[in-house]
Coordinates of C-alpha atoms in Angstrom, one line a residue:
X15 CA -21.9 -34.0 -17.0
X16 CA -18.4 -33.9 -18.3
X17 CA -17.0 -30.6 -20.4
X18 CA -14.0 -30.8 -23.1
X19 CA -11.7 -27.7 -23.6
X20 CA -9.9 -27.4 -26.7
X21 CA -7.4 -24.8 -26.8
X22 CA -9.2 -21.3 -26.0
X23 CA -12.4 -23.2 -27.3
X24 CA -14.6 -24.9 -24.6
X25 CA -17.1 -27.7 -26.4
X26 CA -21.0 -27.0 -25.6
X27 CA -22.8 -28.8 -23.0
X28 CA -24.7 -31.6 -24.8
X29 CA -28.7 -31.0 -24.0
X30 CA -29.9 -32.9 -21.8
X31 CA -33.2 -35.5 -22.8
X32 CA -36.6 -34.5 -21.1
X33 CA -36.0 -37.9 -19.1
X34 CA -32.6 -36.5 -18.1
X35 CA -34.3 -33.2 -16.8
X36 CA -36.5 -35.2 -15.0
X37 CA -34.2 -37.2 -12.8
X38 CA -32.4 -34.0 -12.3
X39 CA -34.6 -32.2 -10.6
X40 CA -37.4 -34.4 -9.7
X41 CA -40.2 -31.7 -9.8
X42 CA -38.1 -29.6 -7.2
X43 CA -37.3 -32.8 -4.6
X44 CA -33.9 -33.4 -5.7
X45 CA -32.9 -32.5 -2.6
X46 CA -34.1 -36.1 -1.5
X47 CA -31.2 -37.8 -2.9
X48 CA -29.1 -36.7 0.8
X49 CA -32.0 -39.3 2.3
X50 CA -30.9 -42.5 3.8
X51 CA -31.5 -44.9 7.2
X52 CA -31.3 -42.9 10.3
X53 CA -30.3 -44.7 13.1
X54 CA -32.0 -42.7 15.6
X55 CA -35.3 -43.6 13.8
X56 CA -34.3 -47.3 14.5
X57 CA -33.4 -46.8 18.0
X58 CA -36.7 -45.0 18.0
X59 CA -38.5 -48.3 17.1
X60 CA -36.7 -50.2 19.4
X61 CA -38.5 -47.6 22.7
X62 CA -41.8 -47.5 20.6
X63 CA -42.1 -51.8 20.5
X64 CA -41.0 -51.9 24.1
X65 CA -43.2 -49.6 25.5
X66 CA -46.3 -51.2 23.2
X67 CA -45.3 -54.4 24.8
X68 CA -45.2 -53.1 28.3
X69 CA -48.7 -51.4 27.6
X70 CA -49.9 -55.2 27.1
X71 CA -48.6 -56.6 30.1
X72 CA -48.8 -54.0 32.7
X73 CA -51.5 -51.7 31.5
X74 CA -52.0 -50.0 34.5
X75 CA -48.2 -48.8 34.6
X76 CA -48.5 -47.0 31.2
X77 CA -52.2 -46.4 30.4
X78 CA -51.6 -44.2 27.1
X79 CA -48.8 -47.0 25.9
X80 CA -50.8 -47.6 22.9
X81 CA -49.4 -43.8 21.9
X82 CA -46.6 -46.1 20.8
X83 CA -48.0 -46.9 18.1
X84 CA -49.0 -43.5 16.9
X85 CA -45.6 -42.9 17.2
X86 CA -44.6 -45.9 14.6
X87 CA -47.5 -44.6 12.2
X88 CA -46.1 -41.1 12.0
X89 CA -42.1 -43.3 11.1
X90 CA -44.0 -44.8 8.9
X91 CA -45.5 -42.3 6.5
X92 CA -42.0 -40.3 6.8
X93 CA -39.7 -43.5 5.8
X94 CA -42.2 -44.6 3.3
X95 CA -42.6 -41.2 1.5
X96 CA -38.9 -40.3 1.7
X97 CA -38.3 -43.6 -0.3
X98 CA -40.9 -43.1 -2.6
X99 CA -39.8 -39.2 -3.4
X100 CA -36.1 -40.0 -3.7
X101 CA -37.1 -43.1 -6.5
X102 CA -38.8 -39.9 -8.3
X103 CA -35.9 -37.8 -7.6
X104 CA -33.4 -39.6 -9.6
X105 CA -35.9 -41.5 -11.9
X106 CA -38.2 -39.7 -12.6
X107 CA -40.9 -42.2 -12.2
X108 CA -41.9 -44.6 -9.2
X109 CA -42.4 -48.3 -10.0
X110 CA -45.3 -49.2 -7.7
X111 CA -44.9 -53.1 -8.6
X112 CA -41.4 -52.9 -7.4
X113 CA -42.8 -50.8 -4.4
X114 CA -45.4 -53.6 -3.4
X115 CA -43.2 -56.4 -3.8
X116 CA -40.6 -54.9 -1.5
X117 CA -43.1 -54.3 0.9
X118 CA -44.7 -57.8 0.8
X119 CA -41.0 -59.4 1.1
X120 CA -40.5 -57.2 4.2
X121 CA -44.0 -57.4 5.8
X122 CA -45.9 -60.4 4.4
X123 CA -43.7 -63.8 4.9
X124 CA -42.9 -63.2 8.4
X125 CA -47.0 -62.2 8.9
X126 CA -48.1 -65.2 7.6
X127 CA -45.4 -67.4 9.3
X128 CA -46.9 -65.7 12.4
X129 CA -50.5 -66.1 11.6
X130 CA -49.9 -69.8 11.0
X131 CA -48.5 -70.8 13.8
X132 CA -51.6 -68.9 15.9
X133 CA -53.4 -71.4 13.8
X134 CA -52.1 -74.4 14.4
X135 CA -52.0 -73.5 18.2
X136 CA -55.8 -73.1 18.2
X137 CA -56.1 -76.2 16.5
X138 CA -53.7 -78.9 18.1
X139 CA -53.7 -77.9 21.8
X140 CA -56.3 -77.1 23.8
X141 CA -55.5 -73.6 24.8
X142 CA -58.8 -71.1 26.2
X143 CA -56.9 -67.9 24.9
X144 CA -56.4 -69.7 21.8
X145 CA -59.3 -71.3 21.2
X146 CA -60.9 -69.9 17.4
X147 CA -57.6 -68.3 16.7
X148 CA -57.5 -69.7 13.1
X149 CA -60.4 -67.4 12.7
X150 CA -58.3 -64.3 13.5
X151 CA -55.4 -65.5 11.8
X152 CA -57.4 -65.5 8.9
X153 CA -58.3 -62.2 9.0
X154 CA -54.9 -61.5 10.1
X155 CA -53.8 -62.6 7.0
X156 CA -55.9 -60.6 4.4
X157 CA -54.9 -57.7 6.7
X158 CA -58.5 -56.7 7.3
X159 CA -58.6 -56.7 11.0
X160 CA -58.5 -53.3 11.9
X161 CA -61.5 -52.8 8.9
X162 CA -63.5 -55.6 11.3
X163 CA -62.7 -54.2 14.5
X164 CA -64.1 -50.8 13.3
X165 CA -67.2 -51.8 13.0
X166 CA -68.0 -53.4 16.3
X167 CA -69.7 -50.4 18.6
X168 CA -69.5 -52.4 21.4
X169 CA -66.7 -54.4 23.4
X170 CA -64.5 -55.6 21.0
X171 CA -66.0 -59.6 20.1
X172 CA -63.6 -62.5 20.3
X173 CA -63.3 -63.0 17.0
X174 CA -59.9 -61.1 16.4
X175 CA -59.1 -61.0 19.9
X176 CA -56.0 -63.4 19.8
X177 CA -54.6 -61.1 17.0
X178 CA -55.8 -57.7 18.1
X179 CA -52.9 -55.8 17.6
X180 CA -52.1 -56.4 14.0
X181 CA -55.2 -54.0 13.6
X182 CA -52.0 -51.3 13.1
X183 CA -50.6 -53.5 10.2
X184 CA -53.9 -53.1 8.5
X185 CA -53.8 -49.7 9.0
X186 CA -50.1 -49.3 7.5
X187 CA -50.9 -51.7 4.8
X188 CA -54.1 -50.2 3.4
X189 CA -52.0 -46.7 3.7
X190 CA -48.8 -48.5 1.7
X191 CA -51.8 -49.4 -1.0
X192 CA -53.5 -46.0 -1.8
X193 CA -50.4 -43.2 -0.7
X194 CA -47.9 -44.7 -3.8
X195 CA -50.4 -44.3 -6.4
X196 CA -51.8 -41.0 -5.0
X197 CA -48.4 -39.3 -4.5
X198 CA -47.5 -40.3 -8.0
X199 CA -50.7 -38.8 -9.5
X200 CA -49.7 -35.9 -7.4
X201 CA -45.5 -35.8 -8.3
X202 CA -46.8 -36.3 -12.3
X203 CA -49.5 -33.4 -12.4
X204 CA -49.0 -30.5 -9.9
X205 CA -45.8 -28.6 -9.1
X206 CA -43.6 -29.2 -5.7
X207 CA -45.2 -26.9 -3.8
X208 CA -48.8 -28.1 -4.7
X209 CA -47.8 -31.7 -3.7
X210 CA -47.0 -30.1 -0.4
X211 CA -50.1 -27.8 0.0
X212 CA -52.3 -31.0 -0.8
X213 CA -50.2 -33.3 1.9
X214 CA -51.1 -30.7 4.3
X215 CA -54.8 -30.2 3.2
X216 CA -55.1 -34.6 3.4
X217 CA -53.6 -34.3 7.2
X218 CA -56.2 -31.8 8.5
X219 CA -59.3 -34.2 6.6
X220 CA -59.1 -36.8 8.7
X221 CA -59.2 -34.4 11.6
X222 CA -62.4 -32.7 10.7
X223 CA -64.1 -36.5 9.7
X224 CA -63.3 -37.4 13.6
X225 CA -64.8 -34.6 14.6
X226 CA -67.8 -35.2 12.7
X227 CA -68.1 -39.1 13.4
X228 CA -67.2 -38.3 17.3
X229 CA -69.6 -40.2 19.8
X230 CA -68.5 -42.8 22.8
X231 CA -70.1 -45.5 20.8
X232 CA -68.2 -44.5 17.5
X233 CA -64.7 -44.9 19.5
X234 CA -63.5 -48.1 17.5
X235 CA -64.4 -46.8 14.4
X236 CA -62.5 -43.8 14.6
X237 CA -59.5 -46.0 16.5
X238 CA -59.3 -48.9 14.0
X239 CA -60.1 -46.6 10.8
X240 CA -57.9 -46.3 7.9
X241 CA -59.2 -43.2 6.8
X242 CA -59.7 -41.8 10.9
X243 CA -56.1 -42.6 11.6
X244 CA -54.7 -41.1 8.0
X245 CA -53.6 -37.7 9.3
X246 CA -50.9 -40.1 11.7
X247 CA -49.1 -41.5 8.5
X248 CA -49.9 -38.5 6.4
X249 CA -48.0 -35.9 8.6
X250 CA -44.9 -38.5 8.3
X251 CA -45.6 -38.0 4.8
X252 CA -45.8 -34.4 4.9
X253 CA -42.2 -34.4 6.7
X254 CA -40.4 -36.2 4.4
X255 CA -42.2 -34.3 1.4
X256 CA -40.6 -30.6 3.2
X257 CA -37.3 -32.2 3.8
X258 CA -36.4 -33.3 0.1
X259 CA -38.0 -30.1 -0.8
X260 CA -35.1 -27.7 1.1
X261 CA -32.1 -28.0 -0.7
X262 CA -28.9 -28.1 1.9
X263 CA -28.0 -23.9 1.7
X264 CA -31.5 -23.4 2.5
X265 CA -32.0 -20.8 5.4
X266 CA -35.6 -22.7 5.7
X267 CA -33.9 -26.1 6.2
X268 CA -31.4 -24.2 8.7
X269 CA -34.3 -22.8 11.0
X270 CA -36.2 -26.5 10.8
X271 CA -32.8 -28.2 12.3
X272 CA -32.7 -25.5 14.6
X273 CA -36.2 -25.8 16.0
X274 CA -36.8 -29.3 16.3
X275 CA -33.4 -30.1 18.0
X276 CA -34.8 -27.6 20.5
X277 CA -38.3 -28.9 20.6
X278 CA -37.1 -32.6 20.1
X279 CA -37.1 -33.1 24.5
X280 CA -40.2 -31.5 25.2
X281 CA -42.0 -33.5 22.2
X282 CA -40.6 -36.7 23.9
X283 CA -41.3 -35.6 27.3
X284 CA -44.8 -35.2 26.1
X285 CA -45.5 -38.3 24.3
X286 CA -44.1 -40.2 27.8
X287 CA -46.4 -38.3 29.4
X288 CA -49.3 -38.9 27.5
X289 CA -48.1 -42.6 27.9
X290 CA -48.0 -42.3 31.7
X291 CA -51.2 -40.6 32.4
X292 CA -53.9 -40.6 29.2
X293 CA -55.9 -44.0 29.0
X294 CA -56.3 -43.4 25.4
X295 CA -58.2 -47.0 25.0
X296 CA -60.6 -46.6 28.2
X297 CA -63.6 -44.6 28.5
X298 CA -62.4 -41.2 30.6
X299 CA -62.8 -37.5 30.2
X300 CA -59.7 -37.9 27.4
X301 CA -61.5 -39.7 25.0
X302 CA -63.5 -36.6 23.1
X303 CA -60.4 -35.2 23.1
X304 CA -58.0 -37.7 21.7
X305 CA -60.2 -39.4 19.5
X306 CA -60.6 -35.8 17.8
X307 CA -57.3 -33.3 17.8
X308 CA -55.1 -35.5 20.1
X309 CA -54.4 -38.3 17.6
X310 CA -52.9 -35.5 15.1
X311 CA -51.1 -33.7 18.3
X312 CA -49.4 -37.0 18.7
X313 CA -48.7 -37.1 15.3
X314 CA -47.2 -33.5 15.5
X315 CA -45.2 -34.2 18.6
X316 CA -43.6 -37.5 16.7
X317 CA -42.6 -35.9 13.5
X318 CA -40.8 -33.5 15.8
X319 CA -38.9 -36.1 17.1
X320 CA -38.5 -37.3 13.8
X321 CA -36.8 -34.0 12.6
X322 CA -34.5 -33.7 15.4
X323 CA -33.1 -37.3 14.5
X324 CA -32.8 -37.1 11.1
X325 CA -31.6 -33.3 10.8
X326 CA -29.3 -33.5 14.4
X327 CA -27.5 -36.8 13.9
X328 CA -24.8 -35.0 16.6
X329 CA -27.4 -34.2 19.0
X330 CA -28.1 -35.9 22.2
X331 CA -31.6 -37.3 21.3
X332 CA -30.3 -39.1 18.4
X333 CA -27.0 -40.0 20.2
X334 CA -28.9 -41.7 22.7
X335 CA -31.5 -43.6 19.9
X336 CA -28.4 -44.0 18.4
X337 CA -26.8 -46.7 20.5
X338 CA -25.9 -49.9 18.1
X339 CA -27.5 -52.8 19.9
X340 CA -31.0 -50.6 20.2
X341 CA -30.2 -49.2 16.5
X342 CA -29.8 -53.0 15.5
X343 CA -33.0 -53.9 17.5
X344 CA -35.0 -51.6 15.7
X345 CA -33.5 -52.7 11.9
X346 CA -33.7 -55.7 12.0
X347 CA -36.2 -57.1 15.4
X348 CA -38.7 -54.4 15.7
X349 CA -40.8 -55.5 13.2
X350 CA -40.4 -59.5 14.4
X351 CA -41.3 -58.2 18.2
X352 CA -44.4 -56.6 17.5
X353 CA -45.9 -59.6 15.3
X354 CA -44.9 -62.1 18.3
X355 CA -45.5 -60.1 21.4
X356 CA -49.3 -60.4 21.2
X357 CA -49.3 -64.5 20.9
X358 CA -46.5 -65.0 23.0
X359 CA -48.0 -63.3 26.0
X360 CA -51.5 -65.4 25.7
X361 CA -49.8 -68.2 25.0
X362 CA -47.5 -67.7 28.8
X363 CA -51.1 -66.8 30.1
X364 CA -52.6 -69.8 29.3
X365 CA -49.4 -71.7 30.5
X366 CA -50.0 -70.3 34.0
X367 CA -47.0 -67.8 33.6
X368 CA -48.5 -64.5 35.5
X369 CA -47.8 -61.3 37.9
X370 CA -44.5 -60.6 38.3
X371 CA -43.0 -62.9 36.4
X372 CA -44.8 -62.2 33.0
X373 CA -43.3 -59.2 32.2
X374 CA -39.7 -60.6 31.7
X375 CA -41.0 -64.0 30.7
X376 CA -42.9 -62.1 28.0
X377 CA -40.1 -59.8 27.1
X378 CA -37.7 -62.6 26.6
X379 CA -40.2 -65.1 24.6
X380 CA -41.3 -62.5 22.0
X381 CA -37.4 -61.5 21.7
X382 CA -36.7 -64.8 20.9
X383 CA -39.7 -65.3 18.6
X384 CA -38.1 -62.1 16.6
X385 CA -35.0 -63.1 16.5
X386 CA -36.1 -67.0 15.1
X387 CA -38.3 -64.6 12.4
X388 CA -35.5 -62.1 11.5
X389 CA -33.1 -65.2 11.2
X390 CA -34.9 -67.8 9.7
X391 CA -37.6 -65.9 7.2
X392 CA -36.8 -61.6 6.9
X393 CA -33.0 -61.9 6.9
X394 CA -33.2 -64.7 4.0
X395 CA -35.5 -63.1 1.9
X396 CA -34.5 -59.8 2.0
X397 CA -30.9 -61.0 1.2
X398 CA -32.2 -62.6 -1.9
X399 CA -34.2 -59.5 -3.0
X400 CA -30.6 -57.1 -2.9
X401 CA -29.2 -59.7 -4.2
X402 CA -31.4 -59.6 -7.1
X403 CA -31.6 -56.0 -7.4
X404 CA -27.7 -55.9 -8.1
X405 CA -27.8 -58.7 -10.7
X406 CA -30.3 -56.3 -12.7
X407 CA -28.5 -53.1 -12.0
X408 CA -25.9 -53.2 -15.1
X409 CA -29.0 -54.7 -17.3
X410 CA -31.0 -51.4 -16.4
X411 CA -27.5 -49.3 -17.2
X412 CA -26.9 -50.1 -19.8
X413 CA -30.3 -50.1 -21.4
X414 CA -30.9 -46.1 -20.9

């Protein structure tokens, strides 16, 4: 806001509209507006991908790999929040159409791109890993395989079994669905540091549900859950919601940068750990364990992480996530590698591609499948949708 001085006369602030106040100090998140892409977070995708890959192939070598994917939840809930918070921020509002059609142009072309070429394997050549994969694509598709996974108490059937891993997307998607609408209700109606008190009260609920469903035979549903594996996204969530909450002189926000950059290696060291030594999907001694406190310890331990690389950009963690080609990886082909992985090591499998040559064989096919994806259907679309977003950015200017 501009002033005018006269001489010995200095003219009077105009008063700002209620809409004005509103994008001024977003409910007490202003802060958020210092938010933007951390490239130790993408570096951090890139390690999370490879080590869920090498979990697939080599499961004996890292037994608790699937933690990866924990790890990608908690990103998740942090990056999706912080956007969501800084729209408020400045706008005081958050479009939720806008929301879900960014998401869908990320997430749901290269999917279904994915999900038909399953199909048309399982279809046109006579593949045993393959065969009824049109089935799971299917399902695939509507993003409902983790909610059919849940409820099968016994061995996991065959018929989502060539798609089995995009149970996380369902998890993620169902989350992008109901967190939007419920942090707006919450942003509109309650002060900043209710918002924050009821983030924290929704991580520990999930928690005490686990603990309440816990039995060997309820394993997948607790593992495949949207509402047992909540707390993973939700303390993401909770992260960014403290973070745009601490203004930049705040002694608080000081301490936090302080503490996580010193906690930041033995968070790490314990997630590898837990990837090394905890069969988190096989029955063992762990499993009342980590299908009750350990999935939010996880959790915990990631957001750590997360901290440190967002608030200690200068620190070695984040220098070494850092790194352009992994930081590029994890923009732009993390997303592309995690959709492929899955099909492109049944379909080697079933092409008599095994022992020690499927792990680089595997590595290399679903790094080319990503890059074809990122190339061919992400990079394309998402160009078009900035593109877009620019042409309507005087429009929206100059009608306020």
């Amino acid at each position: 806001m501009s002033t005018k001085q006269s001489v010995g006369v200095q003219a009077a602030p105009p008063v700002p509209s209620s809409a004005e106040r509103r994008r001024g100090d977003g409910r007490g998140f202003s802060s958020a507006l210092r938010g933007g892409r951390v490239a130790g977070l993408d570096g951090l995708r890139t390690v999370a991908v490879m080590l869920v890959i090498v979990y697939h192939l080599e499961p004996e070598a890292v037994p608790g790999g699937s933690v990866a994917v924990d790890v990608f939840f908690t990103i998740s809930g942090f990056v999706i929040t912080r956007l969501l918070v800084t729209e408020y921020a400045r706008t005081g509002h958050i479009g939720l159409l806008s929301f879900y059609r960014r998401r869908w142009l990320r997430l749901g072309p290269a999917l279904l791109v994915m999900c038909a070429v399953t199909a048309l394997l399982s279809v046109a050549l006579p593949l045993p890993l393959f065969d009824g994969a049109w089935v799971a694509a299917a399902l695939t598709a509507a993003s409902v395989v983790n909610l059919v996974r849940a409820g099968e108490s016994g061995p996991y059937s065959d018929l989502t079994a060539p798609l089995s891993h995009t149970w996380s997307l369902g998890v993620e998607e169902q989350f992008y669905l109901a967190w939007p609408l419920l942090l707006l209700v919450l942003l509109r109606h309650t002060t900043a540091r209710a918002v924050l008190g009821w983030a924290a009260a929704l991580c520990v609920l999930p928690v005490l549900w686990r603990m309440a469903l816990w039995d060997p035979t309820a394993a997948h549903r607790i593992y495949n859950g949207p509402d047992t594996r909540a707390d993973q996204l939700l303390v993401g969530a909770l992260l960014a919601l403290v973070l745009a909450r601490l203004r930049a002189d705040d002694p608080r926000l000081a301490l936090l940068r302080r503490w996580s950059q010193r906690l930041c290696w033995p968070a790490l060291a314990l997630l590898g750990l837990i990837a090394w030594q905890v069969p988190i999907t096989e029955p063992s001694g762990w499993n009342p364990v980590w299908y009750t406190v350990g999935m939010l310890a996880a959790a915990v331990l990631s957001a750590v992480v997360v901290a440190a690389l967002d608030l200690c950009p200068r620190a070695w963690p984040s220098r070494l996530l850092s790194v352009p080609a992994l930081a590029w990886a994890g923009r732009n082909l993390s997303y592309g590698m995690y959709l492929w992985h899955y099909p492109a090591i049944r379909l080697l499998s079933d092409l008599g591609v095994d022992g020690g040559r499927l792990l680089p064989a595997g590595v290399a096919a679903t790094t080319a499948a990503a890059l074809v994806s990122y190339v061919l259907v992400e990079r394309p679309l998402l160009r078009r949708d900035r593109f877009r977003v620019r042409r309507l950015e005087p429009v929206a200017a100059a009608a306020r």
